[in-house]
Amino acid sequence: VLLVVYLGYVGLGAGVLQALERPAEVRAAQRLLQQHWELLANHTCLQGPALHRLIQGIIEAYKSGITLQGNTTSLGRWNFSGSFFFSISAITTIGYGNLSPSTVAGRIFCILFALFGIPLNLVLLNEIGQLMLLGVQHCARRLEEVFHWQKKASLLIKTCALVTGLLLFLLLPPLLFSDKEGWSYEEGFYYSFITLSTIGFGDYVIGMNPDRTYPDWYKNVISLWILFGMAWLALVIKLCISLLE
């Protein structure tokens, strides 16, 4: 029965997403094809195969973090700050997919790094989550002692912890992303949840816009936000699991 419910839920998601996203995909494909033919028609010196190779080269370069800026190229995704953020996204299993090692040595190291880093990350997240839980339980006990509340104290503290977590990890960070990335609040909120839930589609990733200058502390602060936010969201997901079970 659970398997049937699971498959039905996934099927429902697939149907809704197909209805919402398929028309936009068709329009984007038609627009791209139209631009392709207009470019070839207006610039007769261009040839189809040569243009295709150029487009493929641009796509591969963009995947490596290189973009054209006039007569120069932008670098910086593999500096220490960018590499640190990639390491966090690897061992937290977010895996945005917008950046990946391109050398054989880098790929082998990434495998070994993740092999030991993922268990280390899970242990750390579990410890952070337990500390958060202990803090909530301690506050609940203090309220019970001071105001002689019983069930009310536990419910109040859990509600406060939930609201505080929502503010710190989901509702306030989009304001920072709006300022630093130029995203809308909805885009920042979407990025926050997709990141903390480790879904990590990679359509929105911080610090990747070559036209913007980011402060040195930005990615480091976001890395800490990811760690504590994942621990908090894991507690929320555990609560949802217990309710479903």
PDB file of C-alpha atoms in Angstrom, residues 196-197 232-242:
ATOM      1  CA  LEU A 196      18.935  22.951   2.523  1.00  0.00           C
ATOM      2  CA  SER A 197      16.898  19.941   1.419  1.00  0.00           C
ATOM      3  CA  TRP A 232      17.427  22.330  11.405  1.00  0.00           C
ATOM      4  CA  LEU A 233      15.564  21.106   8.319  1.00  0.00           C
ATOM      5  CA  ALA A 234      16.567  17.516   9.149  1.00  0.00           C
ATOM      6  CA  LEU A 235      14.769  17.892  12.488  1.00  0.00           C
ATOM      7  CA  VAL A 236      11.684  19.218  10.710  1.00  0.00           C
ATOM      8  CA  ILE A 237      11.810  16.329   8.227  1.00  0.00           C
ATOM      9  CA  LYS A 238      12.159  13.847  11.122  1.00  0.00           C
ATOM     10  CA  LEU A 239       9.015  15.343  12.613  1.00  0.00           C
ATOM     11  CA  CYS A 240       7.208  14.923   9.287  1.00  0.00           C
ATOM     12  CA  ILE A 241       8.444  11.314   9.061  1.00  0.00           C
ATOM     13  CA  SER A 242       7.134  10.532  12.548  1.00  0.00           C
TER      14      SER A 242
END
